[in-house]
Amino acid sequence: MATTTEVDDLLFGSVEKGKFTGKTTDTSKKPKKVGTDSLGKQEFLQLLVAQMQYQDPLEPTSNTEYISQLATFSQVEQLENLNASYSNTQAFSLVGQTVTVSSTNSETGSATTIEGVVDYVIMEKGKAYFSIGGKLYPAEELSKIKSTDFVYDENKPTVSKAVWNYNGAKPSDVTVAMNFGSSIAEASSVAVMIGSDYVIKGDSLTFEDGKLTVKKEALAGLDNGTYMVTFVFDDERSTNVTDQVTLNIVNSTANTETETPKEPEESDQEENK
């Protein structure tokens, strides 16, 4: 009786120059896929030609059936053309929009996702391609579209919640975590407004390691009290953050004035004589 190994060799062994070698072939590799899963106008026409070539000569297909199939072929062709035209028109409407393109490398199987603003759209061999960051991507690989407002809100500058306490008797700097945003919403500078009219900017502010610092000297001129702090960024939409930080000031000497003696009036001078 043949063993399992011998049976495997018979089933999977190879033959060279008319002789059985017994060498097994590698069956772990998957065969390459031939053809396509979709049925387009080209495949439809091939099927129609094959039907005409291999029909039963004793019972041939009637002319009416062929005309019907040709009409169906014409409809398929028009639908494909209409779909391509619609897809291309839709691609051109995405110029200036933020899109996500997802593609899979046919050789490695690795997936790549690219997000960016569509600079322009070009047509090559009837297909639309997006230009994103100087590179072209097939429009058919489009996976996501974001509106400009959504992208702005997603990337606009932010300020963390905090309470600043400033003691005039022991003054110190105050800090808060903050970022200047990114992408189309990125800012390059910020001003801090205390209350409704006291503005701090320039050298009185420093930003390092994701934290904004307001120097103590800039707060010395404020009266005692609690203030709402507004952050005004210079991004394209002048983003204002007003509900994250409050400032408490105590022991302020901002309004302390030294009283000078009054000059005696003329009536007082006459009485003193």
PDB file of C-alpha atoms in Angstrom:
ATOM      1  CA  MET A   1       0.000   0.000   0.000  1.00  0.00           C
ATOM      2  CA  ALA A   2       1.281   3.450  -0.916  1.00  0.00           C
ATOM      3  CA  THR A   3       2.114   5.726   1.960  1.00  0.00           C
ATOM      4  CA  THR A   4       0.696   9.233   2.380  1.00  0.00           C
ATOM      5  CA  THR A   5       3.992  10.721   1.160  1.00  0.00           C
ATOM      6  CA  GLU A   6       3.949   8.537  -1.955  1.00  0.00           C
ATOM      7  CA  VAL A   7       0.375   9.541  -2.709  1.00  0.00           C
ATOM      8  CA  ASP A   8       1.319  13.205  -2.308  1.00  0.00           C
ATOM      9  CA  ASP A   9       4.238  12.686  -4.695  1.00  0.00           C
ATOM     10  CA  LEU A  10       1.920  11.118  -7.262  1.00  0.00           C
ATOM     11  CA  LEU A  11      -0.565  13.926  -6.939  1.00  0.00           C
ATOM     12  CA  PHE A  12       1.874  16.812  -6.885  1.00  0.00           C
ATOM     13  CA  GLY A  13       5.113  15.420  -8.390  1.00  0.00           C
ATOM     14  CA  SER A  14       6.516  16.752 -11.666  1.00  0.00           C
ATOM     15  CA  VAL A  15       7.590  15.117 -14.926  1.00  0.00           C
ATOM     16  CA  GLU A  16      10.724  16.136 -16.814  1.00  0.00           C
ATOM     17  CA  LYS A  17      11.575  14.819 -20.322  1.00  0.00           C
ATOM     18  CA  GLY A  18       8.939  12.130 -20.040  1.00  0.00           C
ATOM     19  CA  LYS A  19      10.181  10.814 -16.692  1.00  0.00           C
ATOM     20  CA  PHE A  20       8.563  11.207 -13.308  1.00  0.00           C
ATOM     21  CA  THR A  21      10.994  13.038 -10.983  1.00  0.00           C
ATOM     22  CA  GLY A  22       9.013  12.770  -7.773  1.00  0.00           C
ATOM     23  CA  LYS A  23       9.790  16.383  -7.014  1.00  0.00           C
ATOM     24  CA  THR A  24       6.816  18.126  -5.525  1.00  0.00           C
ATOM     25  CA  THR A  25       5.792  21.556  -6.682  1.00  0.00           C
ATOM     26  CA  ASP A  26       5.195  24.490  -4.375  1.00  0.00           C
ATOM     27  CA  THR A  27       1.444  24.755  -3.919  1.00  0.00           C
ATOM     28  CA  SER A  28       1.619  27.471  -1.260  1.00  0.00           C
ATOM     29  CA  LYS A  29       1.788  30.229  -3.857  1.00  0.00           C
ATOM     30  CA  LYS A  30      -1.579  31.415  -4.996  1.00  0.00           C
ATOM     31  CA  PRO A  31      -2.129  31.530  -8.769  1.00  0.00           C
ATOM     32  CA  LYS A  32      -2.239  34.958 -10.331  1.00  0.00           C
ATOM     33  CA  LYS A  33      -5.717  36.265 -10.849  1.00  0.00           C
ATOM     34  CA  VAL A  34      -6.700  36.546 -14.482  1.00  0.00           C
ATOM     35  CA  GLY A  35      -9.451  38.787 -15.757  1.00  0.00           C
ATOM     36  CA  THR A  36     -11.682  41.122 -13.836  1.00  0.00           C
ATOM     37  CA  ASP A  37     -14.715  40.968 -11.566  1.00  0.00           C
ATOM     38  CA  SER A  38     -16.556  43.694 -13.495  1.00  0.00           C
ATOM     39  CA  LEU A  39     -18.531  43.267 -16.730  1.00  0.00           C
ATOM     40  CA  GLY A  40     -18.024  46.206 -19.064  1.00  0.00           C
ATOM     41  CA  LYS A  41     -18.821  46.902 -22.701  1.00  0.00           C
ATOM     42  CA  GLN A  42     -15.707  45.054 -23.921  1.00  0.00           C
ATOM     43  CA  GLU A  43     -16.583  41.898 -21.993  1.00  0.00           C
ATOM     44  CA  PHE A  44     -20.205  42.151 -23.146  1.00  0.00           C
ATOM     45  CA  LEU A  45     -19.131  42.345 -26.795  1.00  0.00           C
ATOM     46  CA  GLN A  46     -16.804  39.340 -26.382  1.00  0.00           C
ATOM     47  CA  LEU A  47     -19.665  37.297 -24.935  1.00  0.00           C
ATOM     48  CA  LEU A  48     -21.916  38.274 -27.856  1.00  0.00           C
ATOM     49  CA  VAL A  49     -19.298  37.270 -30.439  1.00  0.00           C
ATOM     50  CA  ALA A  50     -18.704  33.952 -28.623  1.00  0.00           C
ATOM     51  CA  GLN A  51     -22.446  33.270 -28.626  1.00  0.00           C
ATOM     52  CA  MET A  52     -22.628  33.841 -32.392  1.00  0.00           C
ATOM     53  CA  GLN A  53     -19.550  31.663 -33.030  1.00  0.00           C
ATOM     54  CA  TYR A  54     -20.632  28.669 -30.958  1.00  0.00           C
ATOM     55  CA  GLN A  55     -24.400  28.694 -31.485  1.00  0.00           C
ATOM     56  CA  ASP A  56     -26.224  25.524 -32.467  1.00  0.00           C
ATOM     57  CA  PRO A  57     -26.419  25.547 -36.295  1.00  0.00           C
ATOM     58  CA  LEU A  58     -29.638  23.532 -36.152  1.00  0.00           C
ATOM     59  CA  GLU A  59     -31.287  26.070 -33.830  1.00  0.00           C
ATOM     60  CA  PRO A  60     -29.566  29.407 -34.529  1.00  0.00           C
ATOM     61  CA  THR A  61     -30.344  32.458 -32.497  1.00  0.00           C
ATOM     62  CA  SER A  62     -32.949  34.662 -34.158  1.00  0.00           C
ATOM     63  CA  ASN A  63     -32.132  38.096 -35.535  1.00  0.00           C
ATOM     64  CA  THR A  64     -34.564  39.613 -33.064  1.00  0.00           C
ATOM     65  CA  GLU A  65     -32.577  38.246 -30.145  1.00  0.00           C
ATOM     66  CA  TYR A  66     -29.327  39.607 -31.614  1.00  0.00           C
ATOM     67  CA  ILE A  67     -30.879  43.045 -32.127  1.00  0.00           C
ATOM     68  CA  SER A  68     -32.111  42.990 -28.538  1.00  0.00           C
ATOM     69  CA  GLN A  69     -28.660  42.056 -27.266  1.00  0.00           C
ATOM     70  CA  LEU A  70     -27.020  44.757 -29.402  1.00  0.00           C
ATOM     71  CA  ALA A  71     -29.443  47.299 -27.963  1.00  0.00           C
ATOM     72  CA  THR A  72     -28.497  46.135 -24.491  1.00  0.00           C
ATOM     73  CA  PHE A  73     -24.821  46.478 -25.435  1.00  0.00           C
ATOM     74  CA  SER A  74     -25.467  50.040 -26.605  1.00  0.00           C
ATOM     75  CA  GLN A  75     -27.163  50.846 -23.292  1.00  0.00           C
ATOM     76  CA  VAL A  76     -24.227  49.406 -21.337  1.00  0.00           C
ATOM     77  CA  GLU A  77     -21.816  51.534 -23.394  1.00  0.00           C
ATOM     78  CA  GLN A  78     -23.841  54.707 -22.848  1.00  0.00           C
ATOM     79  CA  LEU A  79     -24.118  54.051 -19.122  1.00  0.00           C
ATOM     80  CA  GLU A  80     -20.342  53.575 -18.864  1.00  0.00           C
ATOM     81  CA  ASN A  81     -19.718  56.801 -20.783  1.00  0.00           C
ATOM     82  CA  LEU A  82     -22.234  58.664 -18.649  1.00  0.00           C
ATOM     83  CA  ASN A  83     -20.676  57.313 -15.452  1.00  0.00           C
ATOM     84  CA  ALA A  84     -17.182  58.310 -16.609  1.00  0.00           C
ATOM     85  CA  SER A  85     -18.383  61.792 -17.567  1.00  0.00           C
ATOM     86  CA  TYR A  86     -20.125  62.258 -14.204  1.00  0.00           C
ATOM     87  CA  SER A  87     -17.071  61.032 -12.290  1.00  0.00           C
ATOM     88  CA  ASN A  88     -14.781  63.424 -14.171  1.00  0.00           C
ATOM     89  CA  THR A  89     -17.134  66.366 -13.616  1.00  0.00           C
ATOM     90  CA  GLN A  90     -17.294  65.536  -9.916  1.00  0.00           C
ATOM     91  CA  ALA A  91     -13.476  65.339  -9.787  1.00  0.00           C
ATOM     92  CA  PHE A  92     -13.102  68.862 -11.229  1.00  0.00           C
ATOM     93  CA  SER A  93     -15.509  70.222  -8.607  1.00  0.00           C
ATOM     94  CA  LEU A  94     -13.128  69.093  -5.838  1.00  0.00           C
ATOM     95  CA  VAL A  95     -10.355  71.569  -6.708  1.00  0.00           C
ATOM     96  CA  GLY A  96      -9.521  73.477  -3.510  1.00  0.00           C
ATOM     97  CA  GLN A  97     -11.200  70.870  -1.288  1.00  0.00           C
ATOM     98  CA  THR A  98      -9.469  68.651   1.273  1.00  0.00           C
ATOM     99  CA  VAL A  99      -9.698  64.986   0.249  1.00  0.00           C
ATOM    100  CA  THR A 100      -8.354  61.618   1.377  1.00  0.00           C
ATOM    101  CA  VAL A 101      -7.025  59.169  -1.214  1.00  0.00           C
ATOM    102  CA  SER A 102      -6.536  55.505  -0.242  1.00  0.00           C
ATOM    103  CA  SER A 103      -4.607  53.067  -2.428  1.00  0.00           C
ATOM    104  CA  THR A 104      -3.163  49.561  -2.102  1.00  0.00           C
ATOM    105  CA  ASN A 105       0.156  48.494  -3.583  1.00  0.00           C
ATOM    106  CA  SER A 106      -0.568  45.527  -5.866  1.00  0.00           C
ATOM    107  CA  GLU A 107       2.850  43.988  -5.231  1.00  0.00           C
ATOM    108  CA  THR A 108       3.290  44.454  -1.470  1.00  0.00           C
ATOM    109  CA  GLY A 109      -0.365  44.711  -0.453  1.00  0.00           C
ATOM    110  CA  SER A 110       0.415  47.686   1.775  1.00  0.00           C
ATOM    111  CA  ALA A 111      -2.226  50.416   2.064  1.00  0.00           C
ATOM    112  CA  THR A 112      -1.375  54.112   1.719  1.00  0.00           C
ATOM    113  CA  THR A 113      -3.569  57.006   2.783  1.00  0.00           C
ATOM    114  CA  ILE A 114      -2.882  60.561   1.614  1.00  0.00           C
ATOM    115  CA  GLU A 115      -4.808  63.642   2.795  1.00  0.00           C
ATOM    116  CA  GLY A 116      -4.427  67.104   1.328  1.00  0.00           C
ATOM    117  CA  VAL A 117      -5.903  69.921  -0.739  1.00  0.00           C
ATOM    118  CA  VAL A 118      -6.577  69.240  -4.420  1.00  0.00           C
ATOM    119  CA  ASP A 119      -4.483  71.781  -6.358  1.00  0.00           C
ATOM    120  CA  TYR A 120      -5.775  70.821  -9.799  1.00  0.00           C
ATOM    121  CA  VAL A 121      -7.276  67.934 -11.788  1.00  0.00           C
ATOM    122  CA  ILE A 122      -5.930  66.548 -15.064  1.00  0.00           C
ATOM    123  CA  MET A 123      -7.264  63.978 -17.521  1.00  0.00           C
ATOM    124  CA  GLU A 124      -5.101  61.134 -18.816  1.00  0.00           C
ATOM    125  CA  LYS A 125      -6.555  58.452 -21.121  1.00  0.00           C
ATOM    126  CA  GLY A 126     -10.074  59.304 -20.025  1.00  0.00           C
ATOM    127  CA  LYS A 127      -9.297  59.125 -16.297  1.00  0.00           C
ATOM    128  CA  ALA A 128      -9.160  61.975 -13.790  1.00  0.00           C
ATOM    129  CA  TYR A 129      -6.172  62.461 -11.487  1.00  0.00           C
ATOM    130  CA  PHE A 130      -5.881  64.703  -8.406  1.00  0.00           C
ATOM    131  CA  SER A 131      -2.747  66.754  -7.811  1.00  0.00           C
ATOM    132  CA  ILE A 132      -2.049  66.744  -4.055  1.00  0.00           C
ATOM    133  CA  GLY A 133       1.230  68.117  -2.771  1.00  0.00           C
ATOM    134  CA  GLY A 134       2.795  67.945  -6.226  1.00  0.00           C
ATOM    135  CA  LYS A 135       1.886  64.276  -6.855  1.00  0.00           C
ATOM    136  CA  LEU A 136      -0.911  62.766  -8.952  1.00  0.00           C
ATOM    137  CA  TYR A 137      -3.448  60.301  -7.524  1.00  0.00           C
ATOM    138  CA  PRO A 138      -6.292  58.519  -9.408  1.00  0.00           C
ATOM    139  CA  ALA A 139      -9.675  60.072  -8.653  1.00  0.00           C
ATOM    140  CA  GLU A 140     -11.123  56.557  -8.394  1.00  0.00           C
ATOM    141  CA  GLU A 141      -9.111  56.083  -5.164  1.00  0.00           C
ATOM    142  CA  LEU A 142     -10.971  58.917  -3.443  1.00  0.00           C
ATOM    143  CA  SER A 143     -12.212  57.786  -0.005  1.00  0.00           C
ATOM    144  CA  LYS A 144     -13.153  60.970   1.891  1.00  0.00           C
ATOM    145  CA  ILE A 145     -14.041  64.626   1.249  1.00  0.00           C
ATOM    146  CA  LYS A 146     -13.932  67.351   3.914  1.00  0.00           C
ATOM    147  CA  SER A 147     -15.483  70.808   3.683  1.00  0.00           C
ATOM    148  CA  THR A 148     -13.249  73.836   4.236  1.00  0.00           C
ATOM    149  CA  ASP A 149     -15.165  74.812   7.393  1.00  0.00           C
ATOM    150  CA  PHE A 150     -14.729  71.339   8.854  1.00  0.00           C
ATOM    151  CA  VAL A 151     -10.987  71.334   8.137  1.00  0.00           C
ATOM    152  CA  TYR A 152     -10.656  74.777   9.717  1.00  0.00           C
ATOM    153  CA  ASP A 153     -12.473  73.762  12.891  1.00  0.00           C
ATOM    154  CA  GLU A 154     -10.427  70.570  13.044  1.00  0.00           C
ATOM    155  CA  ASN A 155      -7.093  72.419  12.853  1.00  0.00           C
ATOM    156  CA  LYS A 156      -7.736  75.853  14.386  1.00  0.00           C
ATOM    157  CA  PRO A 157      -5.645  77.202  17.323  1.00  0.00           C
ATOM    158  CA  THR A 158      -6.651  76.024  20.796  1.00  0.00           C
ATOM    159  CA  VAL A 159      -6.056  77.099  24.391  1.00  0.00           C
ATOM    160  CA  SER A 160      -6.315  74.820  27.427  1.00  0.00           C
ATOM    161  CA  LYS A 161      -8.486  75.688  30.399  1.00  0.00           C
ATOM    162  CA  ALA A 162      -6.653  77.498  33.221  1.00  0.00           C
ATOM    163  CA  VAL A 163      -6.990  79.986  36.098  1.00  0.00           C
ATOM    164  CA  TRP A 164      -4.258  82.594  36.437  1.00  0.00           C
ATOM    165  CA  ASN A 165      -3.520  84.040  39.882  1.00  0.00           C
ATOM    166  CA  TYR A 166      -1.372  87.165  40.143  1.00  0.00           C
ATOM    167  CA  ASN A 167      -0.310  88.526  43.538  1.00  0.00           C
ATOM    168  CA  GLY A 168       1.017  92.063  43.431  1.00  0.00           C
ATOM    169  CA  ALA A 169       2.955  91.473  46.658  1.00  0.00           C
ATOM    170  CA  LYS A 170       4.774  88.471  45.108  1.00  0.00           C
ATOM    171  CA  PRO A 171       4.468  88.898  41.318  1.00  0.00           C
ATOM    172  CA  SER A 172       5.183  85.943  39.002  1.00  0.00           C
ATOM    173  CA  ASP A 173       4.684  84.959  35.369  1.00  0.00           C
ATOM    174  CA  VAL A 174       1.557  83.031  34.320  1.00  0.00           C
ATOM    175  CA  THR A 175       1.406  80.239  31.714  1.00  0.00           C
ATOM    176  CA  VAL A 176      -1.135  78.193  29.760  1.00  0.00           C
ATOM    177  CA  ALA A 177      -0.922  75.262  27.324  1.00  0.00           C
ATOM    178  CA  MET A 178      -1.700  76.381  23.784  1.00  0.00           C
ATOM    179  CA  ASN A 179      -1.122  75.529  20.125  1.00  0.00           C
ATOM    180  CA  PHE A 180      -1.131  77.696  17.038  1.00  0.00           C
ATOM    181  CA  GLY A 181      -3.181  75.290  14.921  1.00  0.00           C
ATOM    182  CA  SER A 182      -2.110  73.558  11.721  1.00  0.00           C
ATOM    183  CA  SER A 183      -2.832  73.181   8.020  1.00  0.00           C
ATOM    184  CA  ILE A 184      -4.981  75.998   6.609  1.00  0.00           C
ATOM    185  CA  ALA A 185      -5.843  77.260  10.122  1.00  0.00           C
ATOM    186  CA  GLU A 186      -2.296  77.757  11.401  1.00  0.00           C
ATOM    187  CA  ALA A 187      -1.484  81.069  13.131  1.00  0.00           C
ATOM    188  CA  SER A 188       1.932  82.679  13.539  1.00  0.00           C
ATOM    189  CA  SER A 189       1.310  84.969  16.513  1.00  0.00           C
ATOM    190  CA  VAL A 190      -1.162  85.701  19.312  1.00  0.00           C
ATOM    191  CA  ALA A 191      -2.189  88.670  21.460  1.00  0.00           C
ATOM    192  CA  VAL A 192      -3.710  88.423  24.946  1.00  0.00           C
ATOM    193  CA  MET A 193      -6.535  90.753  25.901  1.00  0.00           C
ATOM    194  CA  ILE A 194      -7.403  91.169  29.598  1.00  0.00           C
ATOM    195  CA  GLY A 195     -10.951  92.303  30.115  1.00  0.00           C
ATOM    196  CA  SER A 196     -12.221  94.467  27.279  1.00  0.00           C
ATOM    197  CA  ASP A 197      -9.379  96.851  26.543  1.00  0.00           C
ATOM    198  CA  TYR A 198      -6.020  95.828  28.074  1.00  0.00           C
ATOM    199  CA  VAL A 199      -3.884  94.137  25.386  1.00  0.00           C
ATOM    200  CA  ILE A 200      -0.609  92.272  25.932  1.00  0.00           C
ATOM    201  CA  LYS A 201       1.570  91.329  22.947  1.00  0.00           C
ATOM    202  CA  GLY A 202       5.104  91.325  21.580  1.00  0.00           C
ATOM    203  CA  ASP A 203       7.999  90.855  24.017  1.00  0.00           C
ATOM    204  CA  SER A 204       5.630  90.468  26.968  1.00  0.00           C
ATOM    205  CA  LEU A 205       4.681  87.019  25.611  1.00  0.00           C
ATOM    206  CA  THR A 206       6.859  83.959  25.049  1.00  0.00           C
ATOM    207  CA  PHE A 207       5.942  80.550  23.604  1.00  0.00           C
ATOM    208  CA  GLU A 208       7.985  77.426  24.268  1.00  0.00           C
ATOM    209  CA  ASP A 209       7.270  73.675  24.490  1.00  0.00           C
ATOM    210  CA  GLY A 210       3.559  74.179  23.817  1.00  0.00           C
ATOM    211  CA  LYS A 211       3.088  76.769  26.582  1.00  0.00           C
ATOM    212  CA  LEU A 212       2.411  80.497  26.381  1.00  0.00           C
ATOM    213  CA  THR A 213       3.927  82.644  29.136  1.00  0.00           C
ATOM    214  CA  VAL A 214       2.756  86.139  30.071  1.00  0.00           C
ATOM    215  CA  LYS A 215       5.487  88.058  31.858  1.00  0.00           C
ATOM    216  CA  LYS A 216       4.663  89.421  35.288  1.00  0.00           C
ATOM    217  CA  GLU A 217       5.588  92.976  34.307  1.00  0.00           C
ATOM    218  CA  ALA A 218       2.690  93.037  31.852  1.00  0.00           C
ATOM    219  CA  LEU A 219       0.184  92.364  34.648  1.00  0.00           C
ATOM    220  CA  ALA A 220       1.483  94.952  37.105  1.00  0.00           C
ATOM    221  CA  GLY A 221      -0.683  97.706  35.669  1.00  0.00           C
ATOM    222  CA  LEU A 222      -4.023  96.001  36.328  1.00  0.00           C
ATOM    223  CA  ASP A 223      -6.411  96.723  39.205  1.00  0.00           C
ATOM    224  CA  ASN A 224      -7.504  94.071  41.698  1.00  0.00           C
ATOM    225  CA  GLY A 225     -10.304  91.879  40.424  1.00  0.00           C
ATOM    226  CA  THR A 226     -11.223  88.902  38.233  1.00  0.00           C
ATOM    227  CA  TYR A 227     -10.876  89.219  34.464  1.00  0.00           C
ATOM    228  CA  MET A 228     -11.844  87.125  31.427  1.00  0.00           C
ATOM    229  CA  VAL A 229      -8.840  86.525  29.172  1.00  0.00           C
ATOM    230  CA  THR A 230      -9.190  86.525  25.365  1.00  0.00           C
ATOM    231  CA  PHE A 231      -6.577  85.066  22.991  1.00  0.00           C
ATOM    232  CA  VAL A 232      -6.558  86.679  19.553  1.00  0.00           C
ATOM    233  CA  PHE A 233      -4.704  84.680  16.870  1.00  0.00           C
ATOM    234  CA  ASP A 234      -3.577  86.008  13.488  1.00  0.00           C
ATOM    235  CA  ASP A 235      -4.790  83.018  11.445  1.00  0.00           C
ATOM    236  CA  GLU A 236      -6.885  83.575   8.328  1.00  0.00           C
ATOM    237  CA  ARG A 237     -10.130  83.807  10.325  1.00  0.00           C
ATOM    238  CA  SER A 238      -8.679  85.695  13.320  1.00  0.00           C
ATOM    239  CA  THR A 239      -9.694  82.975  15.755  1.00  0.00           C
ATOM    240  CA  ASN A 240     -10.599  84.263  19.234  1.00  0.00           C
ATOM    241  CA  VAL A 241     -10.631  82.000  22.300  1.00  0.00           C
ATOM    242  CA  THR A 242     -12.544  83.674  25.127  1.00  0.00           C
ATOM    243  CA  ASP A 243     -13.890  81.002  27.464  1.00  0.00           C
ATOM    244  CA  GLN A 244     -10.837  79.098  28.657  1.00  0.00           C
ATOM    245  CA  VAL A 245      -8.802  81.325  30.993  1.00  0.00           C
ATOM    246  CA  THR A 246      -9.656  83.698  33.876  1.00  0.00           C
ATOM    247  CA  LEU A 247      -7.248  85.990  35.730  1.00  0.00           C
ATOM    248  CA  ASN A 248      -7.427  86.846  39.461  1.00  0.00           C
ATOM    249  CA  ILE A 249      -5.386  89.832  40.653  1.00  0.00           C
ATOM    250  CA  VAL A 250      -4.820  90.680  44.327  1.00  0.00           C
ATOM    251  CA  ASN A 251      -2.592  93.144  46.199  1.00  0.00           C
ATOM    252  CA  SER A 252      -2.263  95.307  43.108  1.00  0.00           C
ATOM    253  CA  THR A 253      -0.555  98.671  43.549  1.00  0.00           C
ATOM    254  CA  ALA A 254      -1.641  99.971  40.188  1.00  0.00           C
ATOM    255  CA  ASN A 255      -3.838 102.804  41.598  1.00  0.00           C
ATOM    256  CA  THR A 256      -1.869 103.629  44.767  1.00  0.00           C
ATOM    257  CA  GLU A 257      -0.807 107.260  44.550  1.00  0.00           C
ATOM    258  CA  THR A 258       1.352 109.279  46.977  1.00  0.00           C
ATOM    259  CA  GLU A 259      -0.655 112.194  48.354  1.00  0.00           C
ATOM    260  CA  THR A 260       1.083 115.543  48.088  1.00  0.00           C
ATOM    261  CA  PRO A 261       0.276 118.338  50.540  1.00  0.00           C
ATOM    262  CA  LYS A 262      -2.111 120.970  49.258  1.00  0.00           C
ATOM    263  CA  GLU A 263      -1.007 124.552  48.882  1.00  0.00           C
ATOM    264  CA  PRO A 264      -2.784 126.774  51.485  1.00  0.00           C
ATOM    265  CA  GLU A 265      -5.498 128.968  50.078  1.00  0.00           C
ATOM    266  CA  GLU A 266      -5.321 132.795  50.331  1.00  0.00           C
ATOM    267  CA  SER A 267      -7.974 132.982  53.066  1.00  0.00           C
ATOM    268  CA  ASP A 268      -5.967 130.575  55.206  1.00  0.00           C
ATOM    269  CA  GLN A 269      -2.830 132.628  54.730  1.00  0.00           C
ATOM    270  CA  GLU A 270      -4.578 135.801  55.938  1.00  0.00           C
ATOM    271  CA  GLU A 271      -5.864 134.048  59.054  1.00  0.00           C
ATOM    272  CA  ASN A 272      -2.375 132.849  59.908  1.00  0.00           C
ATOM    273  CA  LYS A 273      -0.942 136.381  59.820  1.00  0.00           C
TER     274      LYS A 273
END
